[in-house]
PDB file of C-alpha atoms in Angstrom:
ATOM      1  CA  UNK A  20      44.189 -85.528  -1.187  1.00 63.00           C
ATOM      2  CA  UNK A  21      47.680 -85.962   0.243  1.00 74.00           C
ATOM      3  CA  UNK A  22      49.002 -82.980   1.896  1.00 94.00           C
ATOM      4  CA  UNK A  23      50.610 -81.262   5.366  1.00 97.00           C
ATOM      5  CA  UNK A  24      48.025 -79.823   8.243  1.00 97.00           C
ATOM      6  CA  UNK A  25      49.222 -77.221  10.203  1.00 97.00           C
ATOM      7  CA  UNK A  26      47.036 -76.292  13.487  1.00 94.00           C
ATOM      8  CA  UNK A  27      45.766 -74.034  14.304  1.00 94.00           C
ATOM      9  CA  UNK A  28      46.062 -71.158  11.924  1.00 95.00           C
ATOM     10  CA  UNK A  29      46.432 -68.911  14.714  1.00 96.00           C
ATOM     11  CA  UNK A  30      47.813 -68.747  18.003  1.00 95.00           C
ATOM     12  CA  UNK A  31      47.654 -65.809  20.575  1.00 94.00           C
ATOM     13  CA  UNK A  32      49.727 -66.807  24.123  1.00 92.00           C
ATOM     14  CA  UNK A  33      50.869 -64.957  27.225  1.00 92.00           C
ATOM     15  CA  UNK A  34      54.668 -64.535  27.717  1.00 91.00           C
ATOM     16  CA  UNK A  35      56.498 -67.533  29.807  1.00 91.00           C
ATOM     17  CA  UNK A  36      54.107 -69.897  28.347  1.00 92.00           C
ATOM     18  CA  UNK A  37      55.155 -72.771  26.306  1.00 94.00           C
ATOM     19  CA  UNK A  38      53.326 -73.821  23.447  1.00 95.00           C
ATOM     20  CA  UNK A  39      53.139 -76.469  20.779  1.00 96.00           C
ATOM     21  CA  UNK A  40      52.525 -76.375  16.688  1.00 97.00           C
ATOM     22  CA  UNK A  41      51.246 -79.369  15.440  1.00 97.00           C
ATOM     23  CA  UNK A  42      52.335 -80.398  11.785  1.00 98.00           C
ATOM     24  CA  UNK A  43      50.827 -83.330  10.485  1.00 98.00           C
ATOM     25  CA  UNK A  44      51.552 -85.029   6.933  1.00 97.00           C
ATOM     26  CA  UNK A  45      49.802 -87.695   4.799  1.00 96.00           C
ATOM     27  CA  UNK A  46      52.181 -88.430   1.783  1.00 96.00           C
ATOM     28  CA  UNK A  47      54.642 -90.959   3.347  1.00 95.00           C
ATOM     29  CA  UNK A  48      57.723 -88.683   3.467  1.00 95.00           C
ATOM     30  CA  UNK A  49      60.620 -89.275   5.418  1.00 94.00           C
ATOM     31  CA  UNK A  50      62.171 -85.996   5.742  1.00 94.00           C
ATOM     32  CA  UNK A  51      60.312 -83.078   7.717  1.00 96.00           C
ATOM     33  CA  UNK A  52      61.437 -79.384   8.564  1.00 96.00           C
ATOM     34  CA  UNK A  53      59.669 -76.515  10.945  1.00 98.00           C
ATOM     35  CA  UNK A  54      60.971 -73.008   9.367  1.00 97.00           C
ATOM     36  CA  UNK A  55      60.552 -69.534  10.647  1.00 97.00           C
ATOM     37  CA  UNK A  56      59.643 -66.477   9.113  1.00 96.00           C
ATOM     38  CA  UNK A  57      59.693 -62.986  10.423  1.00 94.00           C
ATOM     39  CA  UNK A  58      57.737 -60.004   8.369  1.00 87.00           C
ATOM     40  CA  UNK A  59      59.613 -59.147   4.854  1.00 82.00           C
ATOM     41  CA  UNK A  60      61.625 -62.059   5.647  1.00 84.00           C
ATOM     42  CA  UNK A  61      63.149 -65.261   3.896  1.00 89.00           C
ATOM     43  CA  UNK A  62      62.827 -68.794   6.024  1.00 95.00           C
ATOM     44  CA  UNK A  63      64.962 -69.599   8.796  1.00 95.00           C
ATOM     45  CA  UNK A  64      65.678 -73.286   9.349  1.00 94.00           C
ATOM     46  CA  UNK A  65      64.742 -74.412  13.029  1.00 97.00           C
ATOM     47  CA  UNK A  66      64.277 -78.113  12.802  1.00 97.00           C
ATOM     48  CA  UNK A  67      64.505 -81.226  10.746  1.00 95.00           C
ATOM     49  CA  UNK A  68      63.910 -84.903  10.921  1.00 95.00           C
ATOM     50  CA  UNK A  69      64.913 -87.148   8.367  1.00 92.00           C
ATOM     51  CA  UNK A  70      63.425 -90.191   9.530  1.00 93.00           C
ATOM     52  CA  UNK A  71      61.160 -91.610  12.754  1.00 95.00           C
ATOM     53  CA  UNK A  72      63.096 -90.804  16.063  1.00 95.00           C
ATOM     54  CA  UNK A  73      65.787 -89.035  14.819  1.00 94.00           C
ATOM     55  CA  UNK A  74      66.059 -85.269  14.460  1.00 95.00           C
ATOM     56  CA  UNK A  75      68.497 -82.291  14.019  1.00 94.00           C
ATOM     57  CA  UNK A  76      69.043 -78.657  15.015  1.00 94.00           C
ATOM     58  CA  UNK A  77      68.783 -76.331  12.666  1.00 93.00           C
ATOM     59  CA  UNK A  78      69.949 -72.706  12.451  1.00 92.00           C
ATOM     60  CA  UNK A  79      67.744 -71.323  14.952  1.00 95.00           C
ATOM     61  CA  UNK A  80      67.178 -74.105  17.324  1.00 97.00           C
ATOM     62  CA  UNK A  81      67.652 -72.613  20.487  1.00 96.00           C
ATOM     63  CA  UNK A  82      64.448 -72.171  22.624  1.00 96.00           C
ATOM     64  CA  UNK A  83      62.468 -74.595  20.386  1.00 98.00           C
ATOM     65  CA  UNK A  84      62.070 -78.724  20.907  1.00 97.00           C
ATOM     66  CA  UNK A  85      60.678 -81.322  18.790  1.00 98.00           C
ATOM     67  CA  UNK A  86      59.553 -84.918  18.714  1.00 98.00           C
ATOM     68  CA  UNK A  87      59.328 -87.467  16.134  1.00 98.00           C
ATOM     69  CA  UNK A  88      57.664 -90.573  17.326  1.00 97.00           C
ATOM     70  CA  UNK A  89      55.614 -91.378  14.109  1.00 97.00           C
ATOM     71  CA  UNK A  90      56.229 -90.869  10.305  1.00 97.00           C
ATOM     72  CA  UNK A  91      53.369 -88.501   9.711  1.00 97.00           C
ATOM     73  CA  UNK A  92      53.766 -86.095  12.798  1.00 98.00           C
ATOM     74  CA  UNK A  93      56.226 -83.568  13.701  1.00 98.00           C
ATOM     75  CA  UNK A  94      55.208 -81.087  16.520  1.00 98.00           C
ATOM     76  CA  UNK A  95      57.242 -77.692  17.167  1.00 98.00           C
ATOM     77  CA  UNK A  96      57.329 -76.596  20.966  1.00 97.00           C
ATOM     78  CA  UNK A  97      58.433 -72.895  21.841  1.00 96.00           C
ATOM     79  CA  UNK A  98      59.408 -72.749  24.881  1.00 94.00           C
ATOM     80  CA  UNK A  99      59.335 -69.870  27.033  1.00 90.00           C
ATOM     81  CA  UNK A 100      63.368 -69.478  26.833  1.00 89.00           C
ATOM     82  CA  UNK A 101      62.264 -68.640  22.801  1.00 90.00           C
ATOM     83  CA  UNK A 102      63.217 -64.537  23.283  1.00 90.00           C
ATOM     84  CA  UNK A 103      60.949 -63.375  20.171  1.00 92.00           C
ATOM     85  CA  UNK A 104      58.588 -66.215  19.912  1.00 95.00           C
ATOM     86  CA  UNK A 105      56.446 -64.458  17.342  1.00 96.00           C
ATOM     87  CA  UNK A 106      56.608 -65.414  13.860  1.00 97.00           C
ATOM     88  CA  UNK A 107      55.069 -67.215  11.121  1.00 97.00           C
ATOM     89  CA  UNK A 108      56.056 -70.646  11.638  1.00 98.00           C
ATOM     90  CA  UNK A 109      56.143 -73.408   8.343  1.00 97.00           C
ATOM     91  CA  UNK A 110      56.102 -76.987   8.486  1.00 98.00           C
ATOM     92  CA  UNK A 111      57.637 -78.835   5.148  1.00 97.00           C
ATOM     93  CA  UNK A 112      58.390 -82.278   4.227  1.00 96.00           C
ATOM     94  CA  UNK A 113      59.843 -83.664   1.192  1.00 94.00           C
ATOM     95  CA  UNK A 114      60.260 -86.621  -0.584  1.00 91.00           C
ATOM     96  CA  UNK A 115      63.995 -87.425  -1.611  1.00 87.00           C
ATOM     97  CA  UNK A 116      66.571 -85.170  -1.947  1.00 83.00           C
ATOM     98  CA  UNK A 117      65.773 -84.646  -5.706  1.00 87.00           C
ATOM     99  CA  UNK A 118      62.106 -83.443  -4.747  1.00 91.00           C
ATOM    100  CA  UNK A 119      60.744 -79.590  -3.130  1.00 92.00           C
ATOM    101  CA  UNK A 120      59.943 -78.966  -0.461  1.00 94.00           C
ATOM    102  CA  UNK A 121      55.712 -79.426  -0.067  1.00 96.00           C
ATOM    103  CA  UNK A 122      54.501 -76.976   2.684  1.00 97.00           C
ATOM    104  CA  UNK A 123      51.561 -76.670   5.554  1.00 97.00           C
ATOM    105  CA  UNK A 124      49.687 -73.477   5.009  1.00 96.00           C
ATOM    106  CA  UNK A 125      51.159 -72.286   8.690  1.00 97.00           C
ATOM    107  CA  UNK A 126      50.620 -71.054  11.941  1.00 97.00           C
ATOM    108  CA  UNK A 127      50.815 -67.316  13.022  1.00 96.00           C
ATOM    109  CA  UNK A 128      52.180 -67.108  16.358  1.00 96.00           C
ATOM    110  CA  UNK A 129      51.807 -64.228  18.585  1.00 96.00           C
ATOM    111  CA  UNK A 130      52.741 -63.676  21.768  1.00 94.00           C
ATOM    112  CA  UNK A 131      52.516 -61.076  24.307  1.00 92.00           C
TER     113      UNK A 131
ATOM    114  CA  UNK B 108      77.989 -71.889   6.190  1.00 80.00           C
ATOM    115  CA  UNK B 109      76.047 -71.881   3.512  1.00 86.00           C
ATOM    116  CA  UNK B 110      75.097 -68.473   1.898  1.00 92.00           C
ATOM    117  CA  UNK B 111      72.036 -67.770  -0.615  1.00 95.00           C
ATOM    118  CA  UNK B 112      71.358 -63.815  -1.266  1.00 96.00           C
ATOM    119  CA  UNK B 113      68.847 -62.592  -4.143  1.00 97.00           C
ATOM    120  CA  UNK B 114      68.741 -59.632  -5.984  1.00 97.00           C
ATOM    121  CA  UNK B 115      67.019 -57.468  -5.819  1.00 97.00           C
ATOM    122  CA  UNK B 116      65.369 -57.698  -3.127  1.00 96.00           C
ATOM    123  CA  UNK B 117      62.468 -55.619  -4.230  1.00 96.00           C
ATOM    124  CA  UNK B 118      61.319 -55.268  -8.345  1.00 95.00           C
ATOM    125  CA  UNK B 119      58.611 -52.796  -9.419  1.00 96.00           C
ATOM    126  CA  UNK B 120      57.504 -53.713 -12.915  1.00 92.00           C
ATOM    127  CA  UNK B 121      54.721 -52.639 -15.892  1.00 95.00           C
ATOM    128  CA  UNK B 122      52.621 -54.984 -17.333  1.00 96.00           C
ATOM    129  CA  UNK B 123      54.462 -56.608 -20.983  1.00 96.00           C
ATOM    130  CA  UNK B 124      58.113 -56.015 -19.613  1.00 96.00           C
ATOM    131  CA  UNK B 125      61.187 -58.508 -19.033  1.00 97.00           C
ATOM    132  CA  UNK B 126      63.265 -58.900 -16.110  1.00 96.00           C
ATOM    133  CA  UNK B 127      65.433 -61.514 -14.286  1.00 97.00           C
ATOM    134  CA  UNK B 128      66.088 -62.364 -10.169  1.00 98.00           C
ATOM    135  CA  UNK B 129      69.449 -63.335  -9.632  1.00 98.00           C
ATOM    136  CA  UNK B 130      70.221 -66.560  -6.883  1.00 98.00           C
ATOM    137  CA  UNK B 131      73.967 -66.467  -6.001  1.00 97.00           C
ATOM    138  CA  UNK B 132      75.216 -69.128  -3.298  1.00 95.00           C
ATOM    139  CA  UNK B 133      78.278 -69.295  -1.197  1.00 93.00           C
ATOM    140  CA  UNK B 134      79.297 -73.418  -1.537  1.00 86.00           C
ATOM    141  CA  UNK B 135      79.001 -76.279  -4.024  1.00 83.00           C
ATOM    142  CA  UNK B 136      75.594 -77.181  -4.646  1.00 81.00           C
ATOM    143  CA  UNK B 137      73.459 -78.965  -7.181  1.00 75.00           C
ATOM    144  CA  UNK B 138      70.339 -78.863  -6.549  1.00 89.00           C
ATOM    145  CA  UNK B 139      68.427 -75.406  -6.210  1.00 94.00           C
ATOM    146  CA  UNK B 140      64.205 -74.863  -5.806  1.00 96.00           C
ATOM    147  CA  UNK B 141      62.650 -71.885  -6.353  1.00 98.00           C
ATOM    148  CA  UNK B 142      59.581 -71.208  -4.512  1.00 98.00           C
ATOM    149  CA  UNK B 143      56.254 -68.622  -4.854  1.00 98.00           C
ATOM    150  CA  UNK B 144      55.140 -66.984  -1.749  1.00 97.00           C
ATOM    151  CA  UNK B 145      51.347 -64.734  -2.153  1.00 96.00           C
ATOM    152  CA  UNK B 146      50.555 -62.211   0.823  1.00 92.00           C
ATOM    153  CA  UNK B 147      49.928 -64.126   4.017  1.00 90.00           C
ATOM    154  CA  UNK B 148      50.081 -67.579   2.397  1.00 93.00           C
ATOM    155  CA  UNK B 149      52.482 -70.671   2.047  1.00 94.00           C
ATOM    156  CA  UNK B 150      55.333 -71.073  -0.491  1.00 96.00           C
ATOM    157  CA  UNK B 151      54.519 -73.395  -3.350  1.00 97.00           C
ATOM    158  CA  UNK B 152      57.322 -74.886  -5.419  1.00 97.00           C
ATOM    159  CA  UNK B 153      57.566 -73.301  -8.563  1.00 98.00           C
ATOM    160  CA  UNK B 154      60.996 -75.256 -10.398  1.00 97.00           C
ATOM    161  CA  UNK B 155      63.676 -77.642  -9.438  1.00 96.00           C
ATOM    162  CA  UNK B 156      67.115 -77.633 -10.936  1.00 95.00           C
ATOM    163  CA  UNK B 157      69.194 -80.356 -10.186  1.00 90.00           C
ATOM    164  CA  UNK B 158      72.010 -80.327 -12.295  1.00 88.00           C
ATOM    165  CA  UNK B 159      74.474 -77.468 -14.502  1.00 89.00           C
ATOM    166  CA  UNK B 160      72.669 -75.941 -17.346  1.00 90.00           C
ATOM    167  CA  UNK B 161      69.535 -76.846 -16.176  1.00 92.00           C
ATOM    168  CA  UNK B 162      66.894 -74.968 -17.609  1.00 96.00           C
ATOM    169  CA  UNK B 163      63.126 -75.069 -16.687  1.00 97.00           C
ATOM    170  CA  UNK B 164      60.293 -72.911 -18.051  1.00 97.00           C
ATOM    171  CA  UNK B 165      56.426 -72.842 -16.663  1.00 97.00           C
ATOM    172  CA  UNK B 166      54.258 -69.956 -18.981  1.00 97.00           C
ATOM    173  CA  UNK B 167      56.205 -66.526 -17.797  1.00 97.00           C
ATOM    174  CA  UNK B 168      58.822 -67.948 -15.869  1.00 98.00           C
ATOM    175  CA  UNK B 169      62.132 -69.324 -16.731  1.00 98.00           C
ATOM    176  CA  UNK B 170      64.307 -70.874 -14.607  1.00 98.00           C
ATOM    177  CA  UNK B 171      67.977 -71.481 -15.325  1.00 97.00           C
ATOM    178  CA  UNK B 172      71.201 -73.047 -13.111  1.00 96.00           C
ATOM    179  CA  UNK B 173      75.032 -72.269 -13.442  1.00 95.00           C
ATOM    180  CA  UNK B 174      76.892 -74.552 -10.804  1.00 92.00           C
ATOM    181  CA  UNK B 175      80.252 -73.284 -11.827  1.00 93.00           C
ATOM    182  CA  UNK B 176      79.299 -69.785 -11.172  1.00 94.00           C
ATOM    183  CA  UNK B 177      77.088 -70.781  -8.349  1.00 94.00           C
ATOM    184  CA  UNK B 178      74.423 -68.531  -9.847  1.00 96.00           C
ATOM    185  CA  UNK B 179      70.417 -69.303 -10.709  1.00 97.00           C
ATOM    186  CA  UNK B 180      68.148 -66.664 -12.338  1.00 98.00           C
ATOM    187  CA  UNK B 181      64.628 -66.248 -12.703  1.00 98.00           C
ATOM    188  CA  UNK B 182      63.577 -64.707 -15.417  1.00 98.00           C
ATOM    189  CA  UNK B 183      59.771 -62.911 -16.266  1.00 97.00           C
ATOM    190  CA  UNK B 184      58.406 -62.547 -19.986  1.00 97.00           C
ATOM    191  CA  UNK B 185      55.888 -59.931 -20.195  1.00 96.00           C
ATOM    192  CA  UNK B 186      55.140 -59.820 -17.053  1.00 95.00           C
ATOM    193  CA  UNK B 187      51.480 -59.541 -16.037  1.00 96.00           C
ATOM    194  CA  UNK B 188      49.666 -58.706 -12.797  1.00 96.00           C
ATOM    195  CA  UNK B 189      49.062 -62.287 -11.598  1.00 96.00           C
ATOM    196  CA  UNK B 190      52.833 -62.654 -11.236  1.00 97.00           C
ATOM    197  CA  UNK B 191      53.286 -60.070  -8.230  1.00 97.00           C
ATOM    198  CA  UNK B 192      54.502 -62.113  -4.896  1.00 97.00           C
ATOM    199  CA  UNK B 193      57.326 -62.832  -3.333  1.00 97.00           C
ATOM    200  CA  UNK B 194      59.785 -64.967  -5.132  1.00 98.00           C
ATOM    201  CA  UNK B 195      62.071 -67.581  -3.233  1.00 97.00           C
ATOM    202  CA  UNK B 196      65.479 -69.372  -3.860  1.00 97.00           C
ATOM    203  CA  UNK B 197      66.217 -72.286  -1.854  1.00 96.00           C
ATOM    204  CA  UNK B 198      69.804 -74.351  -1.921  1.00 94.00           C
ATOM    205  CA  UNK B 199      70.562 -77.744  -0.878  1.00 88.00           C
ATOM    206  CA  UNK B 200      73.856 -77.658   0.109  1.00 75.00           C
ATOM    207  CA  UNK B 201      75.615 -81.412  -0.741  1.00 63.00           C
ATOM    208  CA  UNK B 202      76.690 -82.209   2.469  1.00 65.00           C
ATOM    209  CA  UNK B 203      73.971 -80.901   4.515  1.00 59.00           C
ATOM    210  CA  UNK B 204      72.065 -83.917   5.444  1.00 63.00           C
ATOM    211  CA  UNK B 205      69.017 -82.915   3.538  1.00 73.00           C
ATOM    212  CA  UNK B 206      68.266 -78.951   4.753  1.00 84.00           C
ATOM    213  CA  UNK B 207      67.434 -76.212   2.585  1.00 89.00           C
ATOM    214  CA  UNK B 208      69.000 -73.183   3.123  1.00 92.00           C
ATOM    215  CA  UNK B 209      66.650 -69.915   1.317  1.00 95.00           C
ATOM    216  CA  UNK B 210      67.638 -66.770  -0.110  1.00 95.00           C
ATOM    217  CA  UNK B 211      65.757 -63.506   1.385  1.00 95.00           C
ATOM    218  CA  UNK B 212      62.777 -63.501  -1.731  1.00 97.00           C
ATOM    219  CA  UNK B 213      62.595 -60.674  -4.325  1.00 97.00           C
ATOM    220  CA  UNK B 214      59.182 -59.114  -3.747  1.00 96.00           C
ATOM    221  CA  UNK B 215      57.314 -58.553  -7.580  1.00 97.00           C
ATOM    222  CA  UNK B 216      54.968 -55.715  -7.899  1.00 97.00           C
ATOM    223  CA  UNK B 217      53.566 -56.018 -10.993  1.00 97.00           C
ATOM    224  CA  UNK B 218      51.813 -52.785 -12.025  1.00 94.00           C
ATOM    225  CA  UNK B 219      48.999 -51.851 -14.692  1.00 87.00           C
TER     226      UNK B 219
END
């Protein structure tokens, strides 16, 4: 079954560590996106890629990194200069334009 | 920038009644997703509208799209318990390289 693997489901770190979400897909898409979500809130758009070594900041960008050296992985960094780190954190990747979004079933971050 | 805001925000419903979520965007767009969010979980992609007048229905649910009033609606047909989550609007904005940009989600409580 083609889908997107998100690991692990949860993460507990120690303030002024970095750490890395890994987001793995295995239906061929180009496009990929890491969101955020805070409690009660909608998605906030940190990263996207929409193809192999080439990427773009999204709305939130600052204190995260990313890499994209291969089609089907797409690995979020938080860095320790990320001020409020913890979050639910949602990998995507689509298709085309035309198509949704299809979504990992995320990583809880937490750190204190 | 790109602005997506729901209403309302939160909807308390009985079992057997109708009501409609509202989508309204800020900028010219075509192509809107709505998206189902349970407790805890991942969003799955409930409709995709990509053009004026589009209309899409799945059971309960009806989807619709105005471009010209930048304006989508949800709308619930006797609504039953099954239906309560958070519901998501998401907008592709044309010239935004291929990002999504979500509304805050209407949380459903369905009730007995």
């Amino acid at each position: 079954d083609g889908g997107i693997t998100q690991s692990p489901k949860y993460l507990f770190r120690k303030e002024g560590q970095n750490v890395t979400l890994s987001c793995e897909q295995n239906l061929n898409h180009d496009a990929m996106y890491w969101y955020r979500q805070d409690p009660g809130q909608g998605l906030r758009l940190i990263y996207y890629s929409q193809i192999v070594n080439d990427f773009q900041k999204g709305d939130i960008a600052e204190g995260y990194s990313v890499s994209r050296e291969k089609k089907e992985s797409f690995p979020l960094t938080v860095t320790s200069a990320q001020k409020n780190p913890t979050a639910f954190y949602l990998c995507a990747s689509r298709r085309t334009r035309n198509s949704p979004l299809h979504f990992g079933n995320g990583t809880r971050l937490t750190v204190t | 920038e790109l602005k997506v805001e729901q209403n309302p925000l939160f909807l308390s419903m009985q079992e057997g009644k109708n009501y409609t979520i509202y989508c309204n965007y800020s900028t010219t767009s075509d192509r809107l997703y709505w998206y189902r969010q349970d407790p805890g979980k991942s969003l799955e992609s409930l409709f995709v509208l990509l053009s004026n007048g589009a209309v899409k229905q799945e059971g309960r649910l009806m989807a619709s799209l105005d471009t010209k009033a930048r304006l989508s609606t949800l709308h619930i047909t006797a609504a039953v318990h099954d239906l309560s989550a958070t519901y998501f609007c998401a907008v592709d904005k044309e010239t935004s390289g291929s990002r999504l940009t979500f509304g805050e989600g209407t949380q459903l409580t369905v009730n007995p």
